[in-house]
Coordinates of C-alpha atoms and ligand atoms in Angstrom, one line a residue:
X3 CA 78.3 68.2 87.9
X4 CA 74.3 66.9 87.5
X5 CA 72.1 68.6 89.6
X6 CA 70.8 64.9 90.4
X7 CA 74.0 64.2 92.1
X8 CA 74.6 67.5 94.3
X9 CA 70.9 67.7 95.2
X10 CA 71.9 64.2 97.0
X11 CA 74.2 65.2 99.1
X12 CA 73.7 68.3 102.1
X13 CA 76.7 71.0 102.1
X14 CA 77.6 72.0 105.9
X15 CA 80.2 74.8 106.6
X16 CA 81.5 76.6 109.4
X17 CA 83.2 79.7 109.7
X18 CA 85.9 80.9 111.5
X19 CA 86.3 84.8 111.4
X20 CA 88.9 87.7 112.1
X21 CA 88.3 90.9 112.7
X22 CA 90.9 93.9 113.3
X23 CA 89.8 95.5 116.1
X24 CA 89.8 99.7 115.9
X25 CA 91.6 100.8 118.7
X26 CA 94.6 103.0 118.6
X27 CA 96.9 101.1 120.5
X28 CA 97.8 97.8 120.5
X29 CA 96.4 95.0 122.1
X30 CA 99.4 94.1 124.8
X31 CA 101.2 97.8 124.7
X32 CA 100.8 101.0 123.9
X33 CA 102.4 100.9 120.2
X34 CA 100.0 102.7 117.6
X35 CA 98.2 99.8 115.1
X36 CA 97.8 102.7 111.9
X37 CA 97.7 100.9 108.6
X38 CA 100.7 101.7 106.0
X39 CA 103.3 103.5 108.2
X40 CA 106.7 103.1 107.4
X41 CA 107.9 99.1 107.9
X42 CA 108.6 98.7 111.9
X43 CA 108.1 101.6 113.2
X44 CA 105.2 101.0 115.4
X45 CA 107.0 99.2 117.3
X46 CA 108.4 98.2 121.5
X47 CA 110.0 95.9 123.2
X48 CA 106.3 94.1 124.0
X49 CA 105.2 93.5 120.3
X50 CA 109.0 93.0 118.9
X51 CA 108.8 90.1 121.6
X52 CA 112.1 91.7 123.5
X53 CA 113.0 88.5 126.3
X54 CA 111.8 90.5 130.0
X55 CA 108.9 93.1 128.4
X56 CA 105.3 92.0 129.8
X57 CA 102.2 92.6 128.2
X58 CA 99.4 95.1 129.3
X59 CA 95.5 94.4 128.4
X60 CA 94.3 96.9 126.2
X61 CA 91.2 98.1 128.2
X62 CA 88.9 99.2 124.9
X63 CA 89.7 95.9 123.0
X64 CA 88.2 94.4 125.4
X65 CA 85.0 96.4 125.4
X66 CA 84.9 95.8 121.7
X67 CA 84.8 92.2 122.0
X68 CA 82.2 92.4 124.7
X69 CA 79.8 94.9 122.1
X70 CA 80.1 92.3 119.1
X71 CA 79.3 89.6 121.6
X72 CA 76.6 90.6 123.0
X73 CA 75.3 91.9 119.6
X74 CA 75.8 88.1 118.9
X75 CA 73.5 86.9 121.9
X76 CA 76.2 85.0 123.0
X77 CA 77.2 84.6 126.7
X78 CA 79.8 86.8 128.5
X79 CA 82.1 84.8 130.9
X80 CA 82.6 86.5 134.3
X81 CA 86.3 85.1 134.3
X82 CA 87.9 84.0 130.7
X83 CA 91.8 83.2 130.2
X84 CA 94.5 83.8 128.1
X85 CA 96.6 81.2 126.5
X86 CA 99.6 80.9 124.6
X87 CA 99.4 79.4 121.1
X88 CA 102.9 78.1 120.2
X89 CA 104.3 78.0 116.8
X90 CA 107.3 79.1 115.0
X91 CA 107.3 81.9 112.3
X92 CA 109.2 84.6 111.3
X93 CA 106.9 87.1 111.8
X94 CA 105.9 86.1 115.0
X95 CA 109.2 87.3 117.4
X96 CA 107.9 85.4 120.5
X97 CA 107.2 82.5 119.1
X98 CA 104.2 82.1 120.5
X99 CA 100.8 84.4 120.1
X100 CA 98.5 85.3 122.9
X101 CA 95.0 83.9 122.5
X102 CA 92.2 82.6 123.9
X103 CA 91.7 78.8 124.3
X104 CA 89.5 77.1 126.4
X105 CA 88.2 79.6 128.6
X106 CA 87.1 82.5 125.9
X107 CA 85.7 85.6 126.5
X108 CA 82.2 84.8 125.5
X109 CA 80.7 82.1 123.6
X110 CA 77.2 80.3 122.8
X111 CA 75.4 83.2 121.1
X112 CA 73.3 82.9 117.2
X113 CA 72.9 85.6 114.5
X114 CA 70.4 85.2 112.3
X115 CA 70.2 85.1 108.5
X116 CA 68.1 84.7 105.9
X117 CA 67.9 81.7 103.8
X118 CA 65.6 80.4 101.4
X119 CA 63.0 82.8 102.3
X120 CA 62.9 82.2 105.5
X121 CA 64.8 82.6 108.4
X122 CA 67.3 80.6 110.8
X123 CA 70.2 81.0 113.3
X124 CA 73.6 80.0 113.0
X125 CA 75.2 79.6 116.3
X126 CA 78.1 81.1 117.1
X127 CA 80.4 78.5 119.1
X128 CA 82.6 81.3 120.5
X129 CA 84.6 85.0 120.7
X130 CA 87.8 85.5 122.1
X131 CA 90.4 88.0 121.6
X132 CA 93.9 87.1 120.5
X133 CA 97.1 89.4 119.0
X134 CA 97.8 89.8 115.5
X135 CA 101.4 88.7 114.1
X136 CA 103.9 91.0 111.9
X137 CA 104.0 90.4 108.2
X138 CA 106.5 88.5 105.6
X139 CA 107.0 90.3 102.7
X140 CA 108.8 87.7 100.1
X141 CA 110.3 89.8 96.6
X142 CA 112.0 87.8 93.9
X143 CA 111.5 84.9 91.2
X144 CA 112.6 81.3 91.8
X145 CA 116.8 81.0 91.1
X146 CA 116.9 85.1 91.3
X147 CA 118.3 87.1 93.7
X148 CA 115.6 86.2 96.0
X149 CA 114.5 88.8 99.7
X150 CA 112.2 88.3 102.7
X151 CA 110.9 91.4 104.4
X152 CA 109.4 91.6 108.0
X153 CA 107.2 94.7 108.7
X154 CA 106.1 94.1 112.6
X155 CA 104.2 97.0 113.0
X156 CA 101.0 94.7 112.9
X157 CA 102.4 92.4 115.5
X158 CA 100.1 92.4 118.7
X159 CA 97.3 94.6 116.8
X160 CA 94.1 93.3 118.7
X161 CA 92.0 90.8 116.8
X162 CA 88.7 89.3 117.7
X163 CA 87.9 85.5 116.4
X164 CA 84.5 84.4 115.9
X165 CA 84.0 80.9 115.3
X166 CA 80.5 79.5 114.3
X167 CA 78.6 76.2 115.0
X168 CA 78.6 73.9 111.4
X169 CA 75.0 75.4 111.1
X170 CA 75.6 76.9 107.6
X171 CA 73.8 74.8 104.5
X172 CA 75.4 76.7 101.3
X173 CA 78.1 79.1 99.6
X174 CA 75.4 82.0 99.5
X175 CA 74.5 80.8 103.5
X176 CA 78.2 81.9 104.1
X177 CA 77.7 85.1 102.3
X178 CA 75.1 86.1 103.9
X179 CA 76.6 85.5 106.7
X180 CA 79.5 87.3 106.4
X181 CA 77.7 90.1 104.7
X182 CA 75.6 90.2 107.9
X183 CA 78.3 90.2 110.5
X184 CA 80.4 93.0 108.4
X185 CA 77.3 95.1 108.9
X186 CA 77.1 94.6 112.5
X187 CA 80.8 95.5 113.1
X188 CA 80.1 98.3 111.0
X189 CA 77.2 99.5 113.1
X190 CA 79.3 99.1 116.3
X191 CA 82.1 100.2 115.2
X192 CA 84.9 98.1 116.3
X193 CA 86.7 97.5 112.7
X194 CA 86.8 99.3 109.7
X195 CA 86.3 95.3 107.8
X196 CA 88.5 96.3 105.2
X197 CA 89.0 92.8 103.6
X198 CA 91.4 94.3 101.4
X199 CA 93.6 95.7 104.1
X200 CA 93.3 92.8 106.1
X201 CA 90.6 93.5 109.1
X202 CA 87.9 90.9 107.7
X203 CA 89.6 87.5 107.1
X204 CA 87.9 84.3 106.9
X205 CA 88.4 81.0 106.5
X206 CA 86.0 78.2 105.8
X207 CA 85.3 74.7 106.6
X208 CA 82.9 72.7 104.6
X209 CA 82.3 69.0 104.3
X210 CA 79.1 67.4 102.4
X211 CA 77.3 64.6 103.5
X212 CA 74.5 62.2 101.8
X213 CA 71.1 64.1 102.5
X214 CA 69.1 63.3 105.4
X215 CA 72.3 61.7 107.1
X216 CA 73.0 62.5 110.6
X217 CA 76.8 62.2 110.7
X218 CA 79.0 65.0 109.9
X219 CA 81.6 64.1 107.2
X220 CA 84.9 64.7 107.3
X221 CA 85.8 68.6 106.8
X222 CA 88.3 70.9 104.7
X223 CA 89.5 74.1 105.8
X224 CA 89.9 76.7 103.2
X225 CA 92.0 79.6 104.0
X226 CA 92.9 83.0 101.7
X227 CA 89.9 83.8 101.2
X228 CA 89.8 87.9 101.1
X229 CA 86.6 88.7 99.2
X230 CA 83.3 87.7 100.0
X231 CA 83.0 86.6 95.6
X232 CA 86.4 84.3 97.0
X233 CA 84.6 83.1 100.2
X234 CA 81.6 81.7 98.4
X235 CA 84.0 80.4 94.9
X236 CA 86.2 79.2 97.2
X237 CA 83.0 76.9 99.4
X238 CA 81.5 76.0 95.7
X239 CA 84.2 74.7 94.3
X240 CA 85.1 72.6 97.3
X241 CA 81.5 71.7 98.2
X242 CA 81.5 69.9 94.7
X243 CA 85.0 68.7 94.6
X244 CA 84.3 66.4 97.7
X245 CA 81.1 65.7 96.3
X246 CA 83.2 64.1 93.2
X247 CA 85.4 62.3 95.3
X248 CA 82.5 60.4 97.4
X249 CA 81.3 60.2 93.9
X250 CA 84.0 58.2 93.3
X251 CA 84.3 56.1 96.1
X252 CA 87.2 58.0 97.7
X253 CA 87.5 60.0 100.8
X254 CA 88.1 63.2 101.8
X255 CA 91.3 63.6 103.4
X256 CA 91.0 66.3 106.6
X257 CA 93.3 69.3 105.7
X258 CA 93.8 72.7 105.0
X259 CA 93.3 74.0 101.8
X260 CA 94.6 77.1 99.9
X261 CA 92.1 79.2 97.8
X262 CA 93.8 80.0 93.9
X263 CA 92.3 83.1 92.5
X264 CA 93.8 83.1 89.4
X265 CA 93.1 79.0 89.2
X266 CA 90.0 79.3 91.0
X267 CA 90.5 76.3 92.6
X268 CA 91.6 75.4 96.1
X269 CA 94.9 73.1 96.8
X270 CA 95.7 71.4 99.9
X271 CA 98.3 73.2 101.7
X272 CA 98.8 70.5 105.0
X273 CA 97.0 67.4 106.0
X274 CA 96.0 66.4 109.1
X275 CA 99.2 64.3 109.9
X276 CA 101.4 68.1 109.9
X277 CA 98.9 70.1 111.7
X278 CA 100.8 72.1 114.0
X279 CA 100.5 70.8 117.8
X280 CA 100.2 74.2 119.5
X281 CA 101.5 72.8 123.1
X282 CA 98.6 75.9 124.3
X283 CA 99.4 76.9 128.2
X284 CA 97.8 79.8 130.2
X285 CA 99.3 82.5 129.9
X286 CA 101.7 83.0 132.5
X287 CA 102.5 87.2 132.4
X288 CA 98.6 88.0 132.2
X289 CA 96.0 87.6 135.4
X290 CA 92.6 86.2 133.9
X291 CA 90.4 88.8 132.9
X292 CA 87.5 89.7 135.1
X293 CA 84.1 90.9 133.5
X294 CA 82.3 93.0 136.2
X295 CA 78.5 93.8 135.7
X296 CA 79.5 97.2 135.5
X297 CA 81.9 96.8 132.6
X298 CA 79.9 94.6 130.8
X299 CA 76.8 97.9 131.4
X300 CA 79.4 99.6 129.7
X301 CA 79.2 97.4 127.0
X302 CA 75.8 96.9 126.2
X303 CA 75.7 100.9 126.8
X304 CA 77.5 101.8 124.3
X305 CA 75.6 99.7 121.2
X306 CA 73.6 101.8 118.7
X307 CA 70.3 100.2 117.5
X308 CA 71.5 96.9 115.4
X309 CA 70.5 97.1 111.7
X310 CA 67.5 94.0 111.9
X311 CA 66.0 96.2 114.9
X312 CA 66.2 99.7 112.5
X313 CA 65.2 97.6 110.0
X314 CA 62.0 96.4 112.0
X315 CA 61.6 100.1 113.1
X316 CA 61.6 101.3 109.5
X317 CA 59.0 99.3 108.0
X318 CA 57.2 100.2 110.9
X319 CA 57.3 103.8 111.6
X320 CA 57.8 104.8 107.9
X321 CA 55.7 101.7 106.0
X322 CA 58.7 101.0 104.1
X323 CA 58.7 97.8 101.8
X324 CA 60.9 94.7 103.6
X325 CA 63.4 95.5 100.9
X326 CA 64.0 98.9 101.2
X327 CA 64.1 98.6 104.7
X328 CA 66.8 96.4 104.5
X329 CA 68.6 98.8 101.9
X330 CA 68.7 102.0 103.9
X331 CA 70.0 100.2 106.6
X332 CA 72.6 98.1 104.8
X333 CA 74.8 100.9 106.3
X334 CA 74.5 102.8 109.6
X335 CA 75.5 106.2 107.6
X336 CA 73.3 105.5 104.9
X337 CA 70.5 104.9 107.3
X338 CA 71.1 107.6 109.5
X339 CA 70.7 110.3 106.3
X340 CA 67.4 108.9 105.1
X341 CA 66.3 109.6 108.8
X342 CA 67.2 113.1 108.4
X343 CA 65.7 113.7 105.3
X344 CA 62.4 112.1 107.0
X345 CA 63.0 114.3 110.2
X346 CA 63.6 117.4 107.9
X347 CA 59.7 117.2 107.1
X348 CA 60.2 114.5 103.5
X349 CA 57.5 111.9 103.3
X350 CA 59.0 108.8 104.4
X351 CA 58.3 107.0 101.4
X352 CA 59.8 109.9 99.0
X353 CA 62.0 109.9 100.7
X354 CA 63.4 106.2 100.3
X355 CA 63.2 106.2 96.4
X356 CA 65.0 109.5 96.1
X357 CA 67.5 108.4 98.5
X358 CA 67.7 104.7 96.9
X359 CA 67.3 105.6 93.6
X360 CA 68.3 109.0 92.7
X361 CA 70.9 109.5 95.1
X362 CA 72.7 106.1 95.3
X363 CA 72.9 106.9 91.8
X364 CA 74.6 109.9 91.5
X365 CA 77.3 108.7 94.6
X366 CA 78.1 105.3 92.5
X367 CA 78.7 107.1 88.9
X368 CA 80.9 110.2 91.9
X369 CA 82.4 107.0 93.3
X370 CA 81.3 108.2 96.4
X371 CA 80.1 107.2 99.8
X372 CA 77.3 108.8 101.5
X373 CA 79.1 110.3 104.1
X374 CA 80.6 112.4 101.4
X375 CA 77.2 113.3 99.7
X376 CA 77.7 117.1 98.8
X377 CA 73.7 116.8 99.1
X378 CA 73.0 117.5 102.7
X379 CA 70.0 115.0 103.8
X380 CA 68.4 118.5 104.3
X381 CA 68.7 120.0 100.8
X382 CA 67.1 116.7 99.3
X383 CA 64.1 117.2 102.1
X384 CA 64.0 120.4 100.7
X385 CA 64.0 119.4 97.1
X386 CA 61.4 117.1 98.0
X387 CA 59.1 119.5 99.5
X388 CA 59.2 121.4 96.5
X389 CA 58.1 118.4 94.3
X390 CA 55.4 117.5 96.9
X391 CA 53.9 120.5 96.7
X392 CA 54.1 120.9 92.5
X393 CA 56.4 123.5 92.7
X394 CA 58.2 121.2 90.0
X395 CA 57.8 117.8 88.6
X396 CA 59.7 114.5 89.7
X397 CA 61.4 114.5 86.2
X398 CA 62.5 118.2 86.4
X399 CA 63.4 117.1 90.6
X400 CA 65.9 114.5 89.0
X401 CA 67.6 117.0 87.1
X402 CA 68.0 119.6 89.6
X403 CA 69.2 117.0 92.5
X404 CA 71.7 116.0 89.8
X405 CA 72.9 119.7 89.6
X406 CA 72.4 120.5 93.4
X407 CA 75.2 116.8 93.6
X408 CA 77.4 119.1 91.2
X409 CA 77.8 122.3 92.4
X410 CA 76.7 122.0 95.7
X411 CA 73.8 124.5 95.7
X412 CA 69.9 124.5 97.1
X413 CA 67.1 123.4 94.9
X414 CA 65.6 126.9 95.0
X415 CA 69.3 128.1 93.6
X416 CA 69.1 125.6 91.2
X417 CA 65.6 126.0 90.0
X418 CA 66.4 129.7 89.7
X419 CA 69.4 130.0 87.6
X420 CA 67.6 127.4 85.2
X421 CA 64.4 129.7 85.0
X422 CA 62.8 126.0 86.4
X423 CA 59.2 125.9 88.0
X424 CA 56.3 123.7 87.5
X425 CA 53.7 125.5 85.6
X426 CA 50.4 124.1 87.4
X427 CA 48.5 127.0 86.3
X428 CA 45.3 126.0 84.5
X429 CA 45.0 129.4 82.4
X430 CA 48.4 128.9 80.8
X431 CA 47.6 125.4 80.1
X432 CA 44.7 125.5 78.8
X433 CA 46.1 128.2 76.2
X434 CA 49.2 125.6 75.2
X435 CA 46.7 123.1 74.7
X436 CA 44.1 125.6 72.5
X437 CA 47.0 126.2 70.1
X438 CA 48.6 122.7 69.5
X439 CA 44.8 121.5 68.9
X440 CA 44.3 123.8 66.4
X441 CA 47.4 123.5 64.4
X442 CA 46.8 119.5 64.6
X443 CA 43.7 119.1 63.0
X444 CA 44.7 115.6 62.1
X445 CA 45.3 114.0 65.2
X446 CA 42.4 116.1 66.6
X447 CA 40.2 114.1 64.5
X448 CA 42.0 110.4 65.1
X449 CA 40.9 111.3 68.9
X450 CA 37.4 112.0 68.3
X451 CA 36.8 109.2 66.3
X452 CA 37.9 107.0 69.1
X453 CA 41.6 106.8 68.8
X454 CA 42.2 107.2 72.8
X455 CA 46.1 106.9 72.1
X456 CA 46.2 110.0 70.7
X457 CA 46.0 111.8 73.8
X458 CA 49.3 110.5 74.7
X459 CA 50.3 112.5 71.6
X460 CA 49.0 115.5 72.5
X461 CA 50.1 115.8 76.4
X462 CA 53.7 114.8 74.7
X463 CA 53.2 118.1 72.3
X464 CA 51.9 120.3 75.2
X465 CA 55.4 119.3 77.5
X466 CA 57.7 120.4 74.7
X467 CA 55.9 123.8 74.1
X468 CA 56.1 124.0 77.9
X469 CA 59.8 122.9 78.2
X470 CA 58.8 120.2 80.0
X471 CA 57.7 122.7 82.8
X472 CA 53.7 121.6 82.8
X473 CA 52.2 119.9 85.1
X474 CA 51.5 116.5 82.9
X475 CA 48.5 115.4 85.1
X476 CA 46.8 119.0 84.7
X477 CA 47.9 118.8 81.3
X478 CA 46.0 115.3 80.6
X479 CA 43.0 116.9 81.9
X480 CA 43.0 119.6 80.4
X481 CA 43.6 118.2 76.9
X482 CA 40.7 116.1 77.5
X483 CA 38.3 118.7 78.3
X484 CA 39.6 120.6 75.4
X485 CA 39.5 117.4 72.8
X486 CA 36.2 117.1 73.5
X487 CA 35.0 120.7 73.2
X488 CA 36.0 121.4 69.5
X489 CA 33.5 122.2 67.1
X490 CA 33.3 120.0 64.2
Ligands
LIG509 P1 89.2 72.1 114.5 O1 89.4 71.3 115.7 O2 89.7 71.4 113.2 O3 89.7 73.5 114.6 P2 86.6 72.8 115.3 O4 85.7 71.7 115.7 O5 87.2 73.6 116.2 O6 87.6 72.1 114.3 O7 85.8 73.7 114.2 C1 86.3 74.7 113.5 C2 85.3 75.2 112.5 O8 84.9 74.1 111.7 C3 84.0 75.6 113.2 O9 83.5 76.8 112.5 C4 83.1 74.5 113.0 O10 81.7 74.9 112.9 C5 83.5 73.9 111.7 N1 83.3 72.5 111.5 C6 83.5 71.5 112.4 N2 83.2 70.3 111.9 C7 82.7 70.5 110.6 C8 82.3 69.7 109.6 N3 82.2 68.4 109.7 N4 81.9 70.3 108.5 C9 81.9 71.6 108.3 N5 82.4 72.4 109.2 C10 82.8 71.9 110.4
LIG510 ZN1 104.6 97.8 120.9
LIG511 MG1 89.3 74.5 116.6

């Protein structure tokens, strides 16, 4: 489609999110929610729906929800409800699934992202918490022998929704985010948001509408989406086929669509007319839940420092750039190790580009994470030191970190198996440079007569005699005093 054409419309798009919460039980009894045990055997009479067993709260799930809340700014009801959803599917043995409806328990809150260079808040309409259902398993080709599976050991794992305000403009808005709310889970650690397994799912509604126009137009819900790539695919591809349709003069019908992968497309899955009518009632075997000012202490108590904040506190206590800021803390554990190289005595700026550069490095080609660096953040302050204080040079550093990632050993081990030190002694030097000037009488001459370049030549000359072990700024001057000393 012509830029012309999408630039006159305005893409809004709301998200609704789930998020597997990481407790050990689950939500309603005391059945353990671990990912790939056998089929069905996490399982009671509560979350295989038994007619006569009663649901317990799960005390921790709700302090989870109450943590991502209030790192959400929103507002923590003193009394919320739950609800039953009613709907009919095979993996759901109740029939029914306990939620939240109109009495969540906390809602009106914003993150912030950046967009365009600047930034904005998208409000956050609401959070509740809600039970997860078992899962089909379906095996078999069309006119085959043909087998459904049901695996309920998921059924009544605790899941948090987060629903936001229509406040998003773009695919990448959504991306950002989602990228930005995965972090923040992260950092509190109430889910593992492993899309792949399930404990970050999203789905999307977007609708366009002619630019500057005040009325919402009628939205799509796209649902399936497990990657972040799918998520913003998914809100591209729909943004501009209801673009084509207005386009057209036809109308967007208000359904829920399925995101295609393999077509990367989206299909409409059920309109409006056969959305479910979920008959939601309180529910009638739970009391409401009571928020005390104590619990909700409890809370707020238990947050760590939210990445914008160590972000802020970065670039401010270590005059980091905005951008690595935000890299180092792109993960709590990533983060938390470049603070303890820093506290280990590293300069703080060093520090950053060994840990960004060099050491990302090496864990991506290891297909590693940082938690599993076999660099303590205390061998690289170390390694550092050693470079700060021309023990070696930065190049020879990168070689020996990449060793130290190998075997595991200290940069002092390293640097003496490999016979490695910085020579920064002027004597020695001088001496390298006296002999390659006067077996070069060629380039000696291109130097004097004004050929600056050169030099470059000869510092090269002095670092392979050296094996690379010279200091190259000594060596520079040093070269230059000695240039300009030979006798004609
Ligand atoms: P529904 O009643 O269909 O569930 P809601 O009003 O509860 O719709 O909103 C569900 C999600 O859809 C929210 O994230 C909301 O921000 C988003 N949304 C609502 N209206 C629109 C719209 N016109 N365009 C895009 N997103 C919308
Ligand atoms: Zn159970
Ligand atoms: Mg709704």
């Amino acid at each position: 489609m012509a830029a012309g054409i999408r630039n006159q419309y305005e893409v809004v798009i709301g998200l609704e999110v789930h998020v597997q919460l990481l407790t050990r039980s689950k939500l309603f009894c005391g059945c353990s929610t671990r990912f790939g045990d056998p089929p069905n055997t996490n399982t009671c009479p509560v979350c295989l729906g038994l007619p006569g067993a009663l649901p317990v709260l799960n005390r921790d799930a709700v302090t989870m929800v109450m943590k991502a809340a209030l790192a959400l700014n929103c507002v923590i009801n003193p009394q919320s409800r739950f609800a039953r959803k009613n709907y009919f599917y095979p993996d759901l043995p109740k029939g029914y699934q306990i939620s939240q409806y109109d009495e969540p328990l906390a809602e009106d809150g914003w993150l912030e992202i950046e967009a365009g260079g600047s930034r904005k808040r998208i409000g956050i309409t609401r959070v509740h918490l809600e039970e997860d259902a078992g899962k089909s398993l379906h095996e078999g080709f069309p006119d085959s022998d043909r087998a459904s599976y049901i695996d309920l050991n998921r059924s009544g794992t605790p899941l948090m929704e987060i629903v936001t305000e229509p406040d998003l403009r773009s695919p990448e808005d959504a991306h950002e985010f989602l990228t930005r709310l995965k972090t923040i889970m992260l950092y509190l650690e109430v889910s593992d948001c492993n899309m792949e397994e399930g404990s970050l799912r999203c789905d999307a509604n977007a609708s366009v509408r002619r630019a500057g126009s005040a009325v919402l137009g009628t939205k799509t819900e796209v649902k399936n989406l497990n990657s972040f790539r799918f998520l913003q695919r998914a809100l591209a591809y729909e943004s501009e086929r209801q673009i084509e349709l207005l386009e057209n003069g036809q109308e967007v019908v208000q359904e829920t669509r399925l995101w295609d992968s393999r077509e990367q497309k989206t299909y409409g899955m059920r309109s409006k007319e056969f959305a479910h009518d979920y008959r939601y009632f309180p529910e009638p075997d739970l009391l409401p839940l009571v928020i005390t000012a104590d619990w909700k202490e409890e809370a707020r108590s238990q947050m760590p420092e939210l990445p914008d904040a160590r972000k802020q506190r970065f670039t401010r206590d270590y005059a980091l750039a905005d951008y690595d800021a935000a890299q180092l803390t792109s993960s709590k554990a990533l983060a938390g190790y470049y603070e303890e190289v820093v506290k280990a005595g590293a300069e703080p700026k060093q520090a950053a580009n060994w840990t960004l550069t060099e050491l990302l490095h090496l864990l991506k080609e290891s297909k590693r994470e940082i938690a599993a660096s076999p660099v303590p953040a205390a061998s690289l302050a170390e390694l550092l030191r050693l470079i700060a204080e021309d023990a070696i040079s930065g190049k020879m550093g990168k070689e020996v970190l990449a060793e130290m990632f190998n075997s595991g050993k200290s940069a002092p081990n390293v640097m003496a198996e490999k016979g490695l030190k910085q020579m920064s002694d002027p004597e020695e030097i001088t001496a390298a440079a006296r002999e390659i000037i006067a077996a070069n009488p060629k380039q000696t001459g291109q130097y004097r007569s004004g050929k600056a370049a050169t030099l470059g030549w000869f510092v090269g000359q002095v670092m392979k005699t050296t094996r690379g072990q010279a200091n190259p700024q000594v060596v520079q001057e040093i070269l230059k005093k000695e240039l300009s000393a030979v006798k004609e």
